[in-house]
PDB file of C-alpha atoms in Angstrom:
ATOM      1  CA  GLU A 196     -12.294 -10.472  10.242  1.00 80.00           C
ATOM      2  CA  PRO A 197     -12.618  -6.908  10.187  1.00 83.00           C
ATOM      3  CA  GLU A 198     -11.657  -5.098   6.819  1.00 94.00           C
ATOM      4  CA  VAL A 199     -11.535  -1.789   5.130  1.00 97.00           C
ATOM      5  CA  THR A 200     -14.683  -1.131   3.100  1.00 97.00           C
ATOM      6  CA  GLN A 201     -14.814   1.264  -0.243  1.00 98.00           C
ATOM      7  CA  THR A 202     -17.643   2.217  -2.267  1.00 97.00           C
ATOM      8  CA  PRO A 203     -18.117   2.306  -5.044  1.00 98.00           C
ATOM      9  CA  SER A 204     -16.071  -0.193  -6.574  1.00 98.00           C
ATOM     10  CA  HIS A 205     -16.124   1.421 -10.065  1.00 98.00           C
ATOM     11  CA  GLN A 206     -16.701   4.958 -10.971  1.00 98.00           C
ATOM     12  CA  VAL A 207     -16.636   6.424 -14.381  1.00 98.00           C
ATOM     13  CA  THR A 208     -17.013  10.250 -14.869  1.00 98.00           C
ATOM     14  CA  GLN A 209     -16.441  12.843 -17.372  1.00 98.00           C
ATOM     15  CA  MET A 210     -13.505  15.021 -17.131  1.00 98.00           C
ATOM     16  CA  GLY A 211     -13.828  18.144 -14.947  1.00 98.00           C
ATOM     17  CA  GLN A 212     -16.693  16.576 -12.797  1.00 98.00           C
ATOM     18  CA  GLU A 213     -16.204  15.817  -9.092  1.00 98.00           C
ATOM     19  CA  VAL A 214     -16.242  12.608  -7.583  1.00 98.00           C
ATOM     20  CA  ILE A 215     -16.098  11.371  -4.041  1.00 98.00           C
ATOM     21  CA  LEU A 216     -14.687   7.868  -3.057  1.00 98.00           C
ATOM     22  CA  ARG A 217     -15.809   6.496   0.249  1.00 98.00           C
ATOM     23  CA  CYS A 218     -14.408   4.398   2.593  1.00 98.00           C
ATOM     24  CA  VAL A 219     -15.186   2.704   5.973  1.00 97.00           C
ATOM     25  CA  PRO A 220     -11.913   2.029   7.935  1.00 96.00           C
ATOM     26  CA  ILE A 221     -11.486  -0.570  10.520  1.00 95.00           C
ATOM     27  CA  SER A 222     -13.123   0.607  13.543  1.00 92.00           C
ATOM     28  CA  ASN A 223     -10.589   0.836  16.229  1.00 90.00           C
ATOM     29  CA  HIS A 224      -8.110   2.085  13.764  1.00 93.00           C
ATOM     30  CA  LEU A 225      -6.600   5.766  14.151  1.00 91.00           C
ATOM     31  CA  TYR A 226      -4.660   6.188  10.880  1.00 93.00           C
ATOM     32  CA  PHE A 227      -6.310   6.650   7.718  1.00 95.00           C
ATOM     33  CA  TYR A 228      -4.473   6.941   4.055  1.00 97.00           C
ATOM     34  CA  TRP A 229      -5.424   7.118   0.493  1.00 98.00           C
ATOM     35  CA  TYR A 230      -3.207   5.535  -2.219  1.00 98.00           C
ATOM     36  CA  ARG A 231      -3.710   5.103  -5.849  1.00 98.00           C
ATOM     37  CA  GLN A 232      -1.847   3.050  -8.668  1.00 98.00           C
ATOM     38  CA  ILE A 233      -1.968   3.672 -11.994  1.00 97.00           C
ATOM     39  CA  LEU A 234      -2.592   0.516 -14.274  1.00 95.00           C
ATOM     40  CA  GLY A 235       0.902  -1.129 -14.274  1.00 93.00           C
ATOM     41  CA  GLN A 236       2.462   0.976 -12.051  1.00 95.00           C
ATOM     42  CA  LYS A 237       3.464   1.110  -8.250  1.00 96.00           C
ATOM     43  CA  VAL A 238       1.293   1.908  -5.347  1.00 98.00           C
ATOM     44  CA  GLU A 239       1.693   5.873  -4.698  1.00 97.00           C
ATOM     45  CA  PHE A 240       0.727   7.461  -1.436  1.00 97.00           C
ATOM     46  CA  LEU A 241      -1.587  10.452  -1.190  1.00 98.00           C
ATOM     47  CA  VAL A 242      -2.268  11.469   2.097  1.00 97.00           C
ATOM     48  CA  SER A 243      -2.544  10.451   5.694  1.00 95.00           C
ATOM     49  CA  PHE A 244      -5.213  11.395   7.978  1.00 94.00           C
ATOM     50  CA  TYR A 245      -4.870  11.183  11.792  1.00 92.00           C
ATOM     51  CA  ASN A 246      -6.712  12.915  14.634  1.00 90.00           C
ATOM     52  CA  ASN A 247      -9.047  14.887  12.278  1.00 91.00           C
ATOM     53  CA  GLU A 248      -6.662  16.420  10.173  1.00 93.00           C
ATOM     54  CA  ILE A 249      -4.196  15.602   7.775  1.00 95.00           C
ATOM     55  CA  SER A 250      -0.685  14.374   8.891  1.00 92.00           C
ATOM     56  CA  GLU A 251       1.184  14.540   5.733  1.00 93.00           C
ATOM     57  CA  LYS A 252       0.398  14.517   1.921  1.00 95.00           C
ATOM     58  CA  SER A 253       2.330  14.028  -1.346  1.00 95.00           C
ATOM     59  CA  GLU A 254       2.929  16.118  -4.616  1.00 95.00           C
ATOM     60  CA  ILE A 255       0.342  14.396  -6.070  1.00 96.00           C
ATOM     61  CA  PHE A 256      -2.387  15.633  -3.650  1.00 97.00           C
ATOM     62  CA  ASP A 257      -2.697  18.771  -4.826  1.00 95.00           C
ATOM     63  CA  ASP A 258      -5.748  21.460  -4.281  1.00 96.00           C
ATOM     64  CA  GLN A 259      -7.894  19.084  -6.443  1.00 97.00           C
ATOM     65  CA  PHE A 260      -7.970  16.666  -3.867  1.00 98.00           C
ATOM     66  CA  SER A 261      -9.491  16.850   0.041  1.00 98.00           C
ATOM     67  CA  VAL A 262     -10.235  14.451   2.380  1.00 97.00           C
ATOM     68  CA  GLU A 263     -12.859  14.383   5.056  1.00 95.00           C
ATOM     69  CA  ARG A 264     -14.026  12.221   8.045  1.00 93.00           C
ATOM     70  CA  PRO A 265     -17.560  13.782   7.982  1.00 87.00           C
ATOM     71  CA  ASP A 266     -18.540  10.972  10.703  1.00 87.00           C
ATOM     72  CA  GLY A 267     -17.287   8.441  13.391  1.00 79.00           C
ATOM     73  CA  SER A 268     -16.678   5.862  10.580  1.00 88.00           C
ATOM     74  CA  ASN A 269     -16.354   7.042   6.943  1.00 94.00           C
ATOM     75  CA  PHE A 270     -13.331   8.740   5.198  1.00 97.00           C
ATOM     76  CA  THR A 271     -13.714  10.341   2.177  1.00 98.00           C
ATOM     77  CA  LEU A 272     -11.457  11.299  -0.994  1.00 98.00           C
ATOM     78  CA  LYS A 273     -12.893  14.063  -3.166  1.00 98.00           C
ATOM     79  CA  ILE A 274     -11.209  15.030  -6.205  1.00 98.00           C
ATOM     80  CA  ARG A 275     -12.749  18.488  -7.328  1.00 97.00           C
ATOM     81  CA  SER A 276     -12.566  18.502 -11.332  1.00 95.00           C
ATOM     82  CA  THR A 277     -11.103  15.483 -12.607  1.00 98.00           C
ATOM     83  CA  LYS A 278      -8.579  15.016 -15.339  1.00 97.00           C
ATOM     84  CA  LEU A 279      -7.770  11.918 -17.839  1.00 98.00           C
ATOM     85  CA  GLU A 280      -4.659  11.556 -15.735  1.00 97.00           C
ATOM     86  CA  ASP A 281      -6.416  10.593 -12.585  1.00 98.00           C
ATOM     87  CA  SER A 282      -7.786   7.496 -13.912  1.00 98.00           C
ATOM     88  CA  ALA A 283      -6.377   4.787 -11.230  1.00 98.00           C
ATOM     89  CA  MET A 284      -7.210   2.404  -8.697  1.00 98.00           C
ATOM     90  CA  TYR A 285      -7.476   4.327  -5.364  1.00 98.00           C
ATOM     91  CA  PHE A 286      -6.919   2.347  -2.288  1.00 98.00           C
ATOM     92  CA  CYS A 287      -7.919   3.330   1.408  1.00 98.00           C
ATOM     93  CA  ALA A 288      -6.099   1.991   3.944  1.00 97.00           C
ATOM     94  CA  SER A 289      -5.870   2.432   7.717  1.00 96.00           C
ATOM     95  CA  SER A 290      -3.568   1.200  10.736  1.00 93.00           C
ATOM     96  CA  GLU A 291      -4.209   0.714  14.610  1.00 89.00           C
ATOM     97  CA  ALA A 292      -1.073   2.714  15.078  1.00 81.00           C
ATOM     98  CA  VAL A 293       2.342   3.514  13.557  1.00 77.00           C
ATOM     99  CA  GLY A 294       4.720   1.790  15.853  1.00 77.00           C
ATOM    100  CA  GLN A 295       7.342  -0.602  14.653  1.00 76.00           C
ATOM    101  CA  GLY A 296       6.071  -3.303  12.275  1.00 78.00           C
ATOM    102  CA  LEU A 297       2.386  -1.833  12.534  1.00 85.00           C
ATOM    103  CA  GLY A 298       1.118  -2.282   8.975  1.00 91.00           C
ATOM    104  CA  ALA A 299      -1.698  -0.923   6.789  1.00 95.00           C
ATOM    105  CA  PHE A 300      -4.628  -2.772   5.675  1.00 97.00           C
ATOM    106  CA  PHE A 301      -5.994  -2.006   1.995  1.00 98.00           C
ATOM    107  CA  GLY A 302      -9.536  -1.761   1.070  1.00 98.00           C
ATOM    108  CA  GLN A 303     -10.190  -3.500  -2.012  1.00 98.00           C
ATOM    109  CA  GLY A 304     -10.218  -0.122  -4.180  1.00 98.00           C
ATOM    110  CA  THR A 305     -12.040   1.878  -6.332  1.00 98.00           C
ATOM    111  CA  ARG A 306     -11.515   1.877 -10.153  1.00 98.00           C
ATOM    112  CA  LEU A 307     -11.721   5.548 -11.382  1.00 98.00           C
ATOM    113  CA  THR A 308     -11.853   6.030 -14.885  1.00 98.00           C
ATOM    114  CA  VAL A 309     -12.308   9.495 -16.234  1.00 98.00           C
ATOM    115  CA  VAL A 310     -13.217   9.850 -19.617  1.00 98.00           C
TER     116      VAL A 310
ATOM    117  CA  GLN B 242      13.757  11.215  -2.124  1.00 71.00           C
ATOM    118  CA  LYS B 243      12.900   7.730  -0.608  1.00 79.00           C
ATOM    119  CA  GLU B 244      13.283   4.939  -3.164  1.00 90.00           C
ATOM    120  CA  VAL B 245      12.592   1.367  -2.986  1.00 96.00           C
ATOM    121  CA  GLU B 246      13.745  -0.895  -5.667  1.00 96.00           C
ATOM    122  CA  GLN B 247      12.746  -4.592  -6.591  1.00 96.00           C
ATOM    123  CA  ASN B 248      13.256  -6.742  -9.502  1.00 90.00           C
ATOM    124  CA  SER B 249      10.055  -6.809 -11.519  1.00 87.00           C
ATOM    125  CA  GLY B 250      10.483 -10.445 -12.744  1.00 87.00           C
ATOM    126  CA  PRO B 251       8.801 -12.575 -13.559  1.00 94.00           C
ATOM    127  CA  LEU B 252      10.240 -15.049 -11.052  1.00 97.00           C
ATOM    128  CA  SER B 253       9.251 -18.574 -12.063  1.00 97.00           C
ATOM    129  CA  VAL B 254       9.300 -21.134  -9.289  1.00 98.00           C
ATOM    130  CA  PRO B 255       8.125 -24.793  -9.408  1.00 98.00           C
ATOM    131  CA  GLU B 256       5.842 -26.006  -7.089  1.00 98.00           C
ATOM    132  CA  GLY B 257       7.153 -26.828  -3.660  1.00 98.00           C
ATOM    133  CA  ALA B 258      10.407 -24.905  -4.302  1.00 98.00           C
ATOM    134  CA  ILE B 259      11.835 -21.491  -2.233  1.00 98.00           C
ATOM    135  CA  ALA B 260      10.973 -18.574  -3.893  1.00 98.00           C
ATOM    136  CA  SER B 261      13.170 -15.757  -2.558  1.00 97.00           C
ATOM    137  CA  LEU B 262      12.098 -12.092  -3.219  1.00 98.00           C
ATOM    138  CA  ASN B 263      14.368  -9.083  -2.497  1.00 97.00           C
ATOM    139  CA  CYS B 264      14.253  -5.582  -2.160  1.00 97.00           C
ATOM    140  CA  THR B 265      16.444  -2.772  -1.205  1.00 97.00           C
ATOM    141  CA  TYR B 266      15.897   1.010   0.223  1.00 95.00           C
ATOM    142  CA  SER B 267      17.522   4.050   0.333  1.00 92.00           C
ATOM    143  CA  ASP B 268      16.498   5.953   3.279  1.00 86.00           C
ATOM    144  CA  ARG B 269      18.776   4.739   6.069  1.00 84.00           C
ATOM    145  CA  GLY B 270      15.981   6.383   8.551  1.00 83.00           C
ATOM    146  CA  SER B 271      13.481   3.780   7.430  1.00 85.00           C
ATOM    147  CA  GLN B 272      12.336   1.912  10.255  1.00 85.00           C
ATOM    148  CA  SER B 273       9.834  -0.679   9.601  1.00 93.00           C
ATOM    149  CA  PHE B 274       9.236  -2.982   6.451  1.00 95.00           C
ATOM    150  CA  PHE B 275       6.698  -4.602   5.024  1.00 97.00           C
ATOM    151  CA  TRP B 276       5.653  -7.332   2.379  1.00 98.00           C
ATOM    152  CA  TYR B 277       2.211  -7.024   0.661  1.00 98.00           C
ATOM    153  CA  ARG B 278       0.948  -9.769  -1.744  1.00 98.00           C
ATOM    154  CA  GLN B 279      -1.280  -8.331  -4.543  1.00 98.00           C
ATOM    155  CA  TYR B 280      -3.439 -10.729  -6.900  1.00 97.00           C
ATOM    156  CA  SER B 281      -4.063  -9.190 -10.443  1.00 95.00           C
ATOM    157  CA  GLY B 282      -6.579  -6.526 -10.151  1.00 94.00           C
ATOM    158  CA  LYS B 283      -6.909  -6.786  -6.406  1.00 96.00           C
ATOM    159  CA  SER B 284      -5.708  -4.563  -3.211  1.00 98.00           C
ATOM    160  CA  PRO B 285      -2.543  -5.090  -1.591  1.00 98.00           C
ATOM    161  CA  GLU B 286      -2.636  -7.741   1.271  1.00 97.00           C
ATOM    162  CA  LEU B 287      -0.253  -7.514   4.212  1.00 96.00           C
ATOM    163  CA  ILE B 288       1.492 -10.699   4.614  1.00 96.00           C
ATOM    164  CA  MET B 289       4.454  -9.938   6.918  1.00 95.00           C
ATOM    165  CA  SER B 290       6.286  -7.134   8.849  1.00 96.00           C
ATOM    166  CA  ILE B 291       9.865  -6.699  10.073  1.00 96.00           C
ATOM    167  CA  TYR B 292      11.829  -3.796  11.966  1.00 93.00           C
ATOM    168  CA  SER B 293      14.802  -5.575  13.460  1.00 93.00           C
ATOM    169  CA  ASN B 294      17.794  -6.947  11.746  1.00 95.00           C
ATOM    170  CA  GLY B 295      17.528 -10.923  11.641  1.00 96.00           C
ATOM    171  CA  ASP B 296      14.899 -13.216  10.344  1.00 97.00           C
ATOM    172  CA  LYS B 297      11.091 -13.347  10.901  1.00 97.00           C
ATOM    173  CA  GLU B 298       9.246 -16.461  10.411  1.00 97.00           C
ATOM    174  CA  ASP B 299       5.610 -16.887   9.775  1.00 96.00           C
ATOM    175  CA  GLY B 300       4.197 -20.129   8.588  1.00 97.00           C
ATOM    176  CA  ARG B 301       5.900 -20.690   5.078  1.00 98.00           C
ATOM    177  CA  PHE B 302       7.156 -17.190   4.830  1.00 98.00           C
ATOM    178  CA  THR B 303      10.298 -15.448   6.269  1.00 98.00           C
ATOM    179  CA  ALA B 304      11.166 -12.307   6.002  1.00 98.00           C
ATOM    180  CA  GLN B 305      14.818 -10.887   6.485  1.00 98.00           C
ATOM    181  CA  LEU B 306      16.235  -7.604   7.268  1.00 97.00           C
ATOM    182  CA  ASN B 307      19.793  -6.302   7.042  1.00 96.00           C
ATOM    183  CA  LYS B 308      19.593  -2.547   7.677  1.00 94.00           C
ATOM    184  CA  ALA B 309      23.555  -1.997   7.247  1.00 94.00           C
ATOM    185  CA  SER B 310      23.049  -3.226   3.520  1.00 95.00           C
ATOM    186  CA  GLN B 311      19.450  -1.514   3.530  1.00 95.00           C
ATOM    187  CA  TYR B 312      18.000  -5.034   2.104  1.00 96.00           C
ATOM    188  CA  VAL B 313      15.117  -6.790   2.746  1.00 97.00           C
ATOM    189  CA  SER B 314      13.954 -10.147   1.573  1.00 98.00           C
ATOM    190  CA  LEU B 315      11.239 -12.747   1.614  1.00 98.00           C
ATOM    191  CA  LEU B 316      11.270 -16.301   1.331  1.00 98.00           C
ATOM    192  CA  ILE B 317       8.086 -18.550   0.134  1.00 98.00           C
ATOM    193  CA  ARG B 318       8.999 -22.362   1.352  1.00 98.00           C
ATOM    194  CA  ASP B 319       7.148 -24.860  -0.088  1.00 98.00           C
ATOM    195  CA  SER B 320       5.582 -22.625  -2.921  1.00 98.00           C
ATOM    196  CA  GLN B 321       1.929 -23.419  -4.122  1.00 98.00           C
ATOM    197  CA  PRO B 322       0.243 -21.972  -7.389  1.00 97.00           C
ATOM    198  CA  SER B 323      -1.993 -20.282  -5.183  1.00 97.00           C
ATOM    199  CA  ASP B 324       1.389 -17.814  -4.286  1.00 98.00           C
ATOM    200  CA  SER B 325       1.343 -16.648  -7.942  1.00 98.00           C
ATOM    201  CA  ALA B 326       0.911 -12.903  -7.451  1.00 98.00           C
ATOM    202  CA  THR B 327       3.276  -9.545  -7.472  1.00 98.00           C
ATOM    203  CA  TYR B 328       5.079  -9.108  -4.149  1.00 98.00           C
ATOM    204  CA  LEU B 329       5.210  -5.511  -3.327  1.00 98.00           C
ATOM    205  CA  CYS B 330       7.855  -4.397  -0.788  1.00 98.00           C
ATOM    206  CA  ALA B 331       7.033  -1.238   1.425  1.00 97.00           C
ATOM    207  CA  VAL B 332       9.027   0.756   3.616  1.00 95.00           C
ATOM    208  CA  ARG B 333       8.061   3.403   6.453  1.00 91.00           C
ATOM    209  CA  TYR B 334      10.123   5.897   7.532  1.00 81.00           C
ATOM    210  CA  SER B 335       8.293   7.040  10.595  1.00 68.00           C
ATOM    211  CA  GLY B 336      10.299  10.176  11.327  1.00 68.00           C
ATOM    212  CA  ALA B 337       8.816  13.704  12.042  1.00 66.00           C
ATOM    213  CA  GLY B 338       5.183  12.416  11.993  1.00 68.00           C
ATOM    214  CA  SER B 339       5.723  10.528   8.718  1.00 75.00           C
ATOM    215  CA  TYR B 340       3.559   7.670   8.732  1.00 83.00           C
ATOM    216  CA  GLN B 341       3.027   7.013   4.828  1.00 90.00           C
ATOM    217  CA  LEU B 342       4.444   3.538   2.970  1.00 93.00           C
ATOM    218  CA  THR B 343       6.745   3.889   0.183  1.00 95.00           C
ATOM    219  CA  PHE B 344       6.181   0.940  -2.233  1.00 97.00           C
ATOM    220  CA  GLY B 345       8.514  -0.767  -4.916  1.00 97.00           C
ATOM    221  CA  LYS B 346       6.963  -1.859  -8.052  1.00 96.00           C
ATOM    222  CA  GLY B 347       6.789  -5.284  -7.196  1.00 97.00           C
ATOM    223  CA  THR B 348       8.205  -8.754  -8.260  1.00 97.00           C
ATOM    224  CA  LYS B 349       5.607 -10.910 -10.221  1.00 97.00           C
ATOM    225  CA  LEU B 350       6.251 -14.447  -8.743  1.00 98.00           C
ATOM    226  CA  SER B 351       4.930 -17.278 -10.958  1.00 97.00           C
ATOM    227  CA  VAL B 352       4.806 -20.946  -9.191  1.00 98.00           C
ATOM    228  CA  ILE B 353       4.485 -23.507 -11.786  1.00 97.00           C
ATOM    229  CA  PRO B 354       2.413 -26.739 -10.846  1.00 96.00           C
TER     230      PRO B 354
END
């Protein structure tokens, strides 16, 4: 069964460093997303990406964040200068379309720890 | 501000019983509704979607939607210990190019053998 793949599964970084989280969405999917979940809290939307551009972003997704689809398969999230409060589980998700009832499928997540 | 509310639980049910999980949402423009299951330390797993008023059944799961009351529920029949997880309600507005899912905090379900 096709799945969303994320690497690495766990990343530890020092405050102020740049990190890149990588994702391979399901191959025939057209919509891509990043969500994050701080430990014990709800899943929060960061950004959606369609047709090679950002279609929507949340208040969390400030200038420190960027996304890229460098080739036909990868989708990346970059955090330019990490802060302690960026520590969270980051989930990549993809969906075939956004019609009624069509949900997004999540990768296994990258646990980011900023020290 | 789009809000999705769920009772955090924990909800404890005996094995074989029906578990009933509830969710309310604030935005009347919401069009699609989803239930995700999240095991501890794992990612959300899509288990059901619904967009029309009424019931939708898939195996042991039934999703119910009432748009007038802005209420979504998930029934799990013949609950099994393996159903023990946190169940997340998610809502998509789908207006003006918005594709994001807004999640509730989730209800923790514990099925007691």
